[in-house]
PDB file of C-alpha atoms in Angstrom:
ATOM      1  CA  GLY A   7      17.962 -18.198  -7.207  1.00  0.00           C
ATOM      2  CA  ILE A   8      15.912 -16.994  -4.276  1.00  0.00           C
ATOM      3  CA  HIS A   9      17.418 -17.162  -0.832  1.00  0.00           C
ATOM      4  CA  LEU A  10      14.898 -18.354   1.730  1.00  0.00           C
ATOM      5  CA  ASP A  11      15.919 -17.509   5.278  1.00  0.00           C
ATOM      6  CA  LEU A  12      14.855 -20.367   7.523  1.00  0.00           C
ATOM      7  CA  GLY A  13      16.936 -19.250  10.446  1.00  0.00           C
ATOM      8  CA  GLY A  14      14.341 -18.430  13.091  1.00  0.00           C
ATOM      9  CA  GLY A  15      11.781 -15.686  13.032  1.00  0.00           C
ATOM     10  CA  VAL A  16       8.967 -17.992  12.014  1.00  0.00           C
ATOM     11  CA  MET A  17       5.627 -16.824  13.308  1.00  0.00           C
ATOM     12  CA  GLU A  18       4.319 -18.558  16.355  1.00  0.00           C
ATOM     13  CA  SER A  19       0.851 -19.295  17.737  1.00  0.00           C
ATOM     14  CA  GLU A  20      -1.178 -17.896  14.824  1.00  0.00           C
ATOM     15  CA  GLY A  21      -0.702 -20.964  12.631  1.00  0.00           C
ATOM     16  CA  SER A  22      -1.143 -23.509  15.375  1.00  0.00           C
ATOM     17  CA  ALA A  23      -4.260 -21.779  16.618  1.00  0.00           C
ATOM     18  CA  SER A  24      -5.745 -21.761  13.122  1.00  0.00           C
ATOM     19  CA  SER A  25      -4.741 -25.125  11.644  1.00  0.00           C
ATOM     20  CA  GLY A  26      -3.145 -27.274  14.362  1.00  0.00           C
ATOM     21  CA  SER A  27      -0.471 -28.899  12.215  1.00  0.00           C
ATOM     22  CA  CYS A  28       1.810 -28.425   9.247  1.00  0.00           C
ATOM     23  CA  ALA A  29       0.251 -29.307   5.867  1.00  0.00           C
ATOM     24  CA  LEU A  30       3.293 -31.375   4.803  1.00  0.00           C
ATOM     25  CA  HIS A  31       4.301 -32.677   8.220  1.00  0.00           C
ATOM     26  CA  PRO A  32       1.126 -33.448  10.195  1.00  0.00           C
ATOM     27  CA  GLU A  33       3.204 -34.540  13.168  1.00  0.00           C
ATOM     28  CA  GLU A  34       4.634 -31.007  13.459  1.00  0.00           C
ATOM     29  CA  ALA A  35       2.745 -28.010  14.842  1.00  0.00           C
ATOM     30  CA  ALA A  36       2.150 -25.215  12.353  1.00  0.00           C
ATOM     31  CA  THR A  37       3.985 -22.029  13.234  1.00  0.00           C
ATOM     32  CA  GLY A  38       2.574 -19.760  10.528  1.00  0.00           C
ATOM     33  CA  HIS A  39       1.214 -19.626   6.984  1.00  0.00           C
ATOM     34  CA  CYS A  40       2.682 -18.807   3.578  1.00  0.00           C
ATOM     35  CA  SER A  41       1.874 -15.234   2.567  1.00  0.00           C
ATOM     36  CA  HIS A  42       1.539 -16.382  -1.066  1.00  0.00           C
ATOM     37  CA  CYS A  43      -0.567 -19.558  -1.007  1.00  0.00           C
ATOM     38  CA  GLY A  44      -1.886 -19.476   2.553  1.00  0.00           C
ATOM     39  CA  THR A  45      -0.685 -23.011   3.394  1.00  0.00           C
ATOM     40  CA  PHE A  46       0.192 -23.564   7.042  1.00  0.00           C
ATOM     41  CA  GLY A  47       3.613 -24.991   7.772  1.00  0.00           C
ATOM     42  CA  CYS A  48       6.177 -25.829  10.413  1.00  0.00           C
ATOM     43  CA  GLU A  49       9.581 -24.216  10.980  1.00  0.00           C
ATOM     44  CA  SER A  50      11.232 -26.412   8.356  1.00  0.00           C
ATOM     45  CA  CYS A  51       8.647 -25.514   5.704  1.00  0.00           C
ATOM     46  CA  LEU A  52       8.415 -21.747   6.172  1.00  0.00           C
ATOM     47  CA  GLY A  53      11.015 -19.026   5.929  1.00  0.00           C
ATOM     48  CA  TRP A  54      11.483 -15.333   5.276  1.00  0.00           C
ATOM     49  CA  LEU A  55      11.923 -14.015   1.745  1.00  0.00           C
ATOM     50  CA  GLY A  56      12.860 -10.447   2.574  1.00  0.00           C
ATOM     51  CA  THR A  57      10.029  -9.524   4.922  1.00  0.00           C
ATOM     52  CA  ARG A  58       7.557 -12.072   3.506  1.00  0.00           C
ATOM     53  CA  LEU A  59       6.898 -15.421   5.171  1.00  0.00           C
ATOM     54  CA  VAL A  60       6.684 -18.034   2.391  1.00  0.00           C
ATOM     55  CA  CYS A  61       6.770 -21.814   2.070  1.00  0.00           C
ATOM     56  CA  ARG A  62       9.420 -23.974   0.411  1.00  0.00           C
ATOM     57  CA  THR A  63       6.903 -25.323  -2.107  1.00  0.00           C
ATOM     58  CA  CYS A  64       6.084 -21.875  -3.506  1.00  0.00           C
ATOM     59  CA  VAL A  65       9.793 -21.113  -3.834  1.00  0.00           C
ATOM     60  CA  GLU A  66      10.764 -24.457  -5.389  1.00  0.00           C
ATOM     61  CA  GLU A  67       7.862 -24.412  -7.878  1.00  0.00           C
ATOM     62  CA  GLY A  68       8.584 -20.837  -8.881  1.00  0.00           C
ATOM     63  CA  ARG A  69       5.304 -19.405  -7.631  1.00  0.00           C
ATOM     64  CA  VAL A  70       7.227 -16.923  -5.526  1.00  0.00           C
ATOM     65  CA  LYS A  71       9.679 -14.915  -7.580  1.00  0.00           C
ATOM     66  CA  ALA A  72      11.954 -12.002  -6.966  1.00  0.00           C
ATOM     67  CA  HIS A  73       9.821  -8.891  -6.675  1.00  0.00           C
ATOM     68  CA  ALA A  74       8.808  -7.802 -10.178  1.00  0.00           C
ATOM     69  CA  GLY A  75       8.420  -4.225  -8.983  1.00  0.00           C
ATOM     70  CA  VAL A  76       5.380  -2.000  -9.050  1.00  0.00           C
ATOM     71  CA  PRO A  77       4.575   0.094 -12.145  1.00  0.00           C
ATOM     72  CA  TRP A  78       5.516   3.353 -10.411  1.00  0.00           C
ATOM     73  CA  GLU A  79       9.060   2.136  -9.810  1.00  0.00           C
ATOM     74  CA  ARG A  80       9.365   1.288 -13.518  1.00  0.00           C
ATOM     75  CA  ARG A  81       8.347   4.767 -14.701  1.00  0.00           C
ATOM     76  CA  SER A  82      11.656   5.244 -16.506  1.00  0.00           C
ATOM     77  CA  GLU A  83      10.525   2.429 -18.817  1.00  0.00           C
ATOM     78  CA  ILE A  84       6.799   3.152 -19.180  1.00  0.00           C
ATOM     79  CA  GLY A  85       6.549   6.887 -18.499  1.00  0.00           C
ATOM     80  CA  TRP A  86       5.390   8.860 -15.476  1.00  0.00           C
ATOM     81  CA  LEU A  87       1.678   9.262 -16.214  1.00  0.00           C
ATOM     82  CA  ARG A  88       1.281   5.655 -17.294  1.00  0.00           C
ATOM     83  CA  ALA A  89       3.153   4.515 -14.175  1.00  0.00           C
ATOM     84  CA  ILE A  90       0.844   6.529 -11.904  1.00  0.00           C
ATOM     85  CA  GLY A  91      -2.284   5.298 -13.685  1.00  0.00           C
ATOM     86  CA  ALA A  92      -1.189   1.659 -13.779  1.00  0.00           C
ATOM     87  CA  SER A  93      -0.234   1.685 -10.096  1.00  0.00           C
ATOM     88  CA  ALA A  94      -3.506   3.339  -9.099  1.00  0.00           C
ATOM     89  CA  ARG A  95      -5.450   0.800 -11.165  1.00  0.00           C
ATOM     90  CA  GLU A  96      -3.666  -2.174  -9.575  1.00  0.00           C
ATOM     91  CA  LEU A  97      -4.170  -0.753  -6.082  1.00  0.00           C
ATOM     92  CA  ALA A  98      -7.893  -0.389  -6.748  1.00  0.00           C
ATOM     93  CA  LEU A  99      -8.476  -3.698  -8.550  1.00  0.00           C
ATOM     94  CA  ARG A 100      -5.629  -6.038  -7.547  1.00  0.00           C
ATOM     95  CA  PRO A 101      -4.072  -4.702  -4.322  1.00  0.00           C
ATOM     96  CA  THR A 102      -2.770  -8.098  -3.176  1.00  0.00           C
ATOM     97  CA  ALA A 103      -0.929  -8.603  -6.476  1.00  0.00           C
ATOM     98  CA  PHE A 104       0.422  -5.052  -6.279  1.00  0.00           C
ATOM     99  CA  PHE A 105       1.937  -5.620  -2.845  1.00  0.00           C
ATOM    100  CA  ALA A 106       3.221  -9.065  -3.848  1.00  0.00           C
ATOM    101  CA  ASN A 107       5.259  -7.322  -6.554  1.00  0.00           C
ATOM    102  CA  MET A 108       6.356  -4.502  -4.244  1.00  0.00           C
ATOM    103  CA  ASN A 109       9.804  -4.853  -2.721  1.00  0.00           C
ATOM    104  CA  PRO A 110       9.211  -4.296   1.015  1.00  0.00           C
ATOM    105  CA  ASP A 111      12.815  -3.209   1.420  1.00  0.00           C
ATOM    106  CA  GLY A 112      12.717  -0.767  -1.498  1.00  0.00           C
ATOM    107  CA  ASP A 113      13.298   2.970  -1.468  1.00  0.00           C
ATOM    108  CA  LEU A 114      10.894   4.763   0.875  1.00  0.00           C
ATOM    109  CA  GLY A 115      11.314   7.907  -1.209  1.00  0.00           C
ATOM    110  CA  GLU A 116       9.708   6.193  -4.211  1.00  0.00           C
ATOM    111  CA  ALA A 117       6.546   5.475  -2.232  1.00  0.00           C
ATOM    112  CA  LEU A 118       6.609   8.974  -0.752  1.00  0.00           C
ATOM    113  CA  LEU A 119       6.768  10.634  -4.176  1.00  0.00           C
ATOM    114  CA  PHE A 120       3.947   8.424  -5.451  1.00  0.00           C
ATOM    115  CA  ALA A 121       1.788   9.283  -2.435  1.00  0.00           C
ATOM    116  CA  VAL A 122       2.229  12.982  -3.254  1.00  0.00           C
ATOM    117  CA  LEU A 123       1.573  12.754  -6.985  1.00  0.00           C
ATOM    118  CA  ALA A 124      -1.261  10.208  -7.043  1.00  0.00           C
ATOM    119  CA  PRO A 125      -3.779  12.595  -5.411  1.00  0.00           C
ATOM    120  CA  ALA A 126      -2.143  15.697  -6.915  1.00  0.00           C
ATOM    121  CA  VAL A 127      -2.940  14.663 -10.497  1.00  0.00           C
ATOM    122  CA  PRO A 128      -6.762  14.503 -10.111  1.00  0.00           C
ATOM    123  CA  ILE A 129      -6.806  17.537  -7.813  1.00  0.00           C
ATOM    124  CA  LEU A 130      -4.869  19.499 -10.416  1.00  0.00           C
ATOM    125  CA  GLY A 131      -7.309  18.311 -13.066  1.00  0.00           C
ATOM    126  CA  TRP A 132     -10.400  19.376 -11.122  1.00  0.00           C
ATOM    127  CA  CYS A 133      -8.864  22.696 -10.101  1.00  0.00           C
ATOM    128  CA  SER A 134      -7.871  23.406 -13.704  1.00  0.00           C
ATOM    129  CA  VAL A 135     -11.448  22.881 -14.849  1.00  0.00           C
ATOM    130  CA  ILE A 136     -12.768  25.152 -12.099  1.00  0.00           C
ATOM    131  CA  GLY A 137     -10.046  27.723 -12.834  1.00  0.00           C
ATOM    132  CA  ILE A 138     -10.962  27.791 -16.513  1.00  0.00           C
ATOM    133  CA  GLY A 139     -14.581  28.309 -15.515  1.00  0.00           C
ATOM    134  CA  ALA A 140     -13.566  31.205 -13.245  1.00  0.00           C
ATOM    135  CA  ALA A 141     -11.544  32.780 -16.045  1.00  0.00           C
ATOM    136  CA  GLY A 142     -14.526  32.426 -18.382  1.00  0.00           C
ATOM    137  CA  ALA A 143     -16.848  34.013 -15.842  1.00  0.00           C
ATOM    138  CA  LEU A 144     -14.388  36.899 -15.474  1.00  0.00           C
ATOM    139  CA  ALA A 145     -14.244  37.385 -19.237  1.00  0.00           C
ATOM    140  CA  LEU A 146     -18.036  37.494 -19.396  1.00  0.00           C
ATOM    141  CA  GLY A 147     -18.211  39.960 -16.553  1.00  0.00           C
ATOM    142  CA  GLN A 148     -20.100  37.570 -14.294  1.00  0.00           C
ATOM    143  CA  VAL A 149     -17.499  37.927 -11.511  1.00  0.00           C
ATOM    144  CA  GLY A 150     -15.042  40.656 -10.633  1.00  0.00           C
ATOM    145  CA  ALA A 151     -11.282  40.395 -10.919  1.00  0.00           C
ATOM    146  CA  SER A 152     -10.858  40.176  -7.148  1.00  0.00           C
ATOM    147  CA  GLU A 153     -13.335  37.324  -6.795  1.00  0.00           C
ATOM    148  CA  ALA A 154     -11.731  35.410  -9.654  1.00  0.00           C
ATOM    149  CA  GLY A 155      -8.276  35.997  -8.170  1.00  0.00           C
ATOM    150  CA  ILE A 156      -9.362  34.700  -4.760  1.00  0.00           C
ATOM    151  CA  MET A 157     -10.899  31.597  -6.324  1.00  0.00           C
ATOM    152  CA  ILE A 158      -7.749  30.822  -8.316  1.00  0.00           C
ATOM    153  CA  ALA A 159      -5.574  31.375  -5.216  1.00  0.00           C
ATOM    154  CA  VAL A 160      -7.724  28.958  -3.203  1.00  0.00           C
ATOM    155  CA  LEU A 161      -7.476  26.379  -5.974  1.00  0.00           C
ATOM    156  CA  ALA A 162      -3.683  26.721  -6.035  1.00  0.00           C
ATOM    157  CA  LEU A 163      -3.536  26.162  -2.279  1.00  0.00           C
ATOM    158  CA  LEU A 164      -5.692  23.052  -2.654  1.00  0.00           C
ATOM    159  CA  VAL A 165      -3.333  21.627  -5.291  1.00  0.00           C
ATOM    160  CA  LEU A 166      -0.362  22.293  -3.029  1.00  0.00           C
ATOM    161  CA  PHE A 167      -1.564  21.363   0.437  1.00  0.00           C
ATOM    162  CA  VAL A 168      -4.163  18.580  -0.001  1.00  0.00           C
ATOM    163  CA  PRO A 169      -1.630  16.043  -1.391  1.00  0.00           C
ATOM    164  CA  ILE A 170       0.862  17.011   1.335  1.00  0.00           C
ATOM    165  CA  GLY A 171      -1.835  16.570   3.974  1.00  0.00           C
ATOM    166  CA  ILE A 172      -2.675  13.115   2.613  1.00  0.00           C
ATOM    167  CA  VAL A 173       0.994  12.069   2.681  1.00  0.00           C
ATOM    168  CA  VAL A 174       1.539  13.341   6.225  1.00  0.00           C
ATOM    169  CA  GLY A 175      -1.600  11.475   7.304  1.00  0.00           C
ATOM    170  CA  GLN A 176      -0.414   8.250   5.664  1.00  0.00           C
ATOM    171  CA  LEU A 177       3.015   8.542   7.302  1.00  0.00           C
ATOM    172  CA  VAL A 178       1.586   9.151  10.761  1.00  0.00           C
ATOM    173  CA  TRP A 179      -0.972   6.396  10.267  1.00  0.00           C
ATOM    174  CA  GLY A 180       1.751   4.024   9.082  1.00  0.00           C
ATOM    175  CA  LEU A 181       3.861   4.721  12.168  1.00  0.00           C
ATOM    176  CA  MET A 182       0.891   4.040  14.443  1.00  0.00           C
ATOM    177  CA  GLN A 183      -0.008   0.863  12.571  1.00  0.00           C
ATOM    178  CA  HIS A 184       3.563  -0.418  12.772  1.00  0.00           C
ATOM    179  CA  ALA A 185       3.491   0.154  16.522  1.00  0.00           C
ATOM    180  CA  ALA A 186       0.195  -1.743  16.618  1.00  0.00           C
ATOM    181  CA  LEU A 187       1.737  -4.627  14.657  1.00  0.00           C
ATOM    182  CA  ARG A 188       4.498  -4.820  17.237  1.00  0.00           C
ATOM    183  CA  MET A 189       1.962  -4.738  20.077  1.00  0.00           C
ATOM    184  CA  LEU A 190       0.193  -7.685  18.439  1.00  0.00           C
ATOM    185  CA  GLY A 191       3.455  -9.604  18.288  1.00  0.00           C
ATOM    186  CA  VAL A 192       3.998  -9.593  14.524  1.00  0.00           C
ATOM    187  CA  PRO A 193       7.690 -10.405  13.880  1.00  0.00           C
ATOM    188  CA  GLY A 194       9.918  -9.894  10.877  1.00  0.00           C
ATOM    189  CA  GLY A 195       8.391  -6.886   9.131  1.00  0.00           C
ATOM    190  CA  THR A 196      10.401  -3.679   9.007  1.00  0.00           C
ATOM    191  CA  LEU A 197       9.175  -0.157   9.602  1.00  0.00           C
ATOM    192  CA  GLU A 198      10.137   0.716   6.028  1.00  0.00           C
ATOM    193  CA  ALA A 199       7.916  -2.078   4.691  1.00  0.00           C
ATOM    194  CA  THR A 200       4.960  -0.852   6.746  1.00  0.00           C
ATOM    195  CA  LEU A 201       5.454   2.749   5.639  1.00  0.00           C
ATOM    196  CA  ARG A 202       5.777   1.736   1.976  1.00  0.00           C
ATOM    197  CA  VAL A 203       2.450  -0.078   2.236  1.00  0.00           C
ATOM    198  CA  SER A 204       0.816   2.889   3.952  1.00  0.00           C
ATOM    199  CA  LEU A 205       2.164   5.390   1.415  1.00  0.00           C
ATOM    200  CA  TYR A 206       1.321   3.299  -1.639  1.00  0.00           C
ATOM    201  CA  SER A 207      -2.220   2.769  -0.351  1.00  0.00           C
ATOM    202  CA  ALA A 208      -2.679   6.529  -0.846  1.00  0.00           C
ATOM    203  CA  GLY A 209      -2.793   5.687  -4.542  1.00  0.00           C
ATOM    204  CA  VAL A 210      -6.536   5.103  -4.301  1.00  0.00           C
ATOM    205  CA  TRP A 211      -6.862   8.889  -3.931  1.00  0.00           C
ATOM    206  CA  PHE A 212      -6.013   9.039  -7.628  1.00  0.00           C
ATOM    207  CA  TRP A 213      -9.590   7.950  -8.277  1.00  0.00           C
ATOM    208  CA  ILE A 214     -11.100  11.111  -6.793  1.00  0.00           C
ATOM    209  CA  ILE A 215     -10.961  12.166 -10.414  1.00  0.00           C
ATOM    210  CA  VAL A 216     -14.299  10.311 -10.511  1.00  0.00           C
ATOM    211  CA  PRO A 217     -17.110  12.321  -8.851  1.00  0.00           C
ATOM    212  CA  CYS A 218     -18.162  11.119  -5.368  1.00  0.00           C
ATOM    213  CA  VAL A 219     -15.143   8.805  -4.920  1.00  0.00           C
ATOM    214  CA  TYR A 220     -13.690  11.466  -2.608  1.00  0.00           C
ATOM    215  CA  TYR A 221     -16.191  10.467   0.079  1.00  0.00           C
ATOM    216  CA  VAL A 222     -14.970   6.850   0.239  1.00  0.00           C
ATOM    217  CA  ALA A 223     -11.293   7.301  -0.672  1.00  0.00           C
ATOM    218  CA  GLY A 224     -10.118   7.343   2.946  1.00  0.00           C
ATOM    219  CA  LEU A 225     -11.923   4.091   3.756  1.00  0.00           C
ATOM    220  CA  ALA A 226     -10.688   2.511   0.528  1.00  0.00           C
ATOM    221  CA  ALA A 227      -7.091   3.464   1.397  1.00  0.00           C
ATOM    222  CA  LEU A 228      -7.501   1.767   4.783  1.00  0.00           C
ATOM    223  CA  VAL A 229      -8.800  -1.451   3.191  1.00  0.00           C
ATOM    224  CA  VAL A 230      -5.951  -1.458   0.666  1.00  0.00           C
ATOM    225  CA  ALA A 231      -3.432  -0.935   3.489  1.00  0.00           C
ATOM    226  CA  ILE A 232      -4.905  -3.883   5.417  1.00  0.00           C
ATOM    227  CA  LEU A 233      -4.486  -6.116   2.368  1.00  0.00           C
ATOM    228  CA  GLY A 234      -0.962  -4.789   1.967  1.00  0.00           C
ATOM    229  CA  TYR A 235       0.020  -5.549   5.568  1.00  0.00           C
ATOM    230  CA  ARG A 236      -1.428  -9.040   5.197  1.00  0.00           C
ATOM    231  CA  GLN A 237       0.647  -9.660   2.079  1.00  0.00           C
ATOM    232  CA  VAL A 238       3.898  -7.980   3.061  1.00  0.00           C
ATOM    233  CA  HIS A 239       4.059  -9.130   6.684  1.00  0.00           C
ATOM    234  CA  GLY A 240       2.598 -12.588   6.039  1.00  0.00           C
ATOM    235  CA  ILE A 241      -0.144 -12.276   8.648  1.00  0.00           C
ATOM    236  CA  SER A 242      -3.838 -13.098   8.716  1.00  0.00           C
ATOM    237  CA  GLY A 243      -6.453 -10.637   7.534  1.00  0.00           C
ATOM    238  CA  GLY A 244      -7.830 -10.482  11.062  1.00  0.00           C
ATOM    239  CA  ARG A 245      -4.497  -9.502  12.558  1.00  0.00           C
ATOM    240  CA  ALA A 246      -3.845  -6.945   9.808  1.00  0.00           C
ATOM    241  CA  THR A 247      -7.291  -5.437  10.410  1.00  0.00           C
ATOM    242  CA  ALA A 248      -6.725  -5.341  14.176  1.00  0.00           C
ATOM    243  CA  ALA A 249      -3.394  -3.554  13.701  1.00  0.00           C
ATOM    244  CA  SER A 250      -4.995  -1.027  11.361  1.00  0.00           C
ATOM    245  CA  LEU A 251      -7.896  -0.267  13.676  1.00  0.00           C
ATOM    246  CA  LEU A 252      -6.036  -0.406  16.989  1.00  0.00           C
ATOM    247  CA  PRO A 253      -4.787   3.213  16.705  1.00  0.00           C
ATOM    248  CA  VAL A 254      -8.403   4.352  16.364  1.00  0.00           C
ATOM    249  CA  VAL A 255      -9.538   2.389  19.415  1.00  0.00           C
ATOM    250  CA  VAL A 256      -6.570   3.453  21.543  1.00  0.00           C
TER     251      VAL A 256
END
């Protein structure tokens, strides 16, 4: 079964400020809300499942299960390309469900590798198309060998360094957002959980394979990360948004 840790660590002030009392025990002040169903509860009704704050009802009725795992971390079963595509699709269309299935305490290296490959695949695709065009132009004599060589070299550098730049940005951003979460008094969540959310949110960069998505990918990654922090740390959307934007303001 699922072990629900009810030994302290329940969130304070946010629940009581939002709802006043526990949904099941009206005589008790609410100390937080379930990250799965959103119900506010007291200390006896809420507990930590890993780094997620959940209620007894969701656990007892089976609505909260052991983390099913994200598609990327099941790539040995479904294949690498399918795992990347399925993860990118869930992050774009069902980010809350994606992070509900993500193990917050899982391997950071898995998220790191995904954050590298998710943008690398479409960048490689676009650069291959452009490279083929450059080779065709060279064959037709429309460009010289030196110009074609420079173009191909630039494309190779893009394939190599753009994904790395995205990953470094997500790591730095994740560190700053975790510090912001601590400043806002969010308990329970680990640094690894925050970084896994930040790195996996880079999966929306996979969709730069679609023209013009590049211009909104950064904003989309931020929104996905906010939803991830809300789910994984069991906090309100407002607090998750504040933590995500605080590094920009400061």
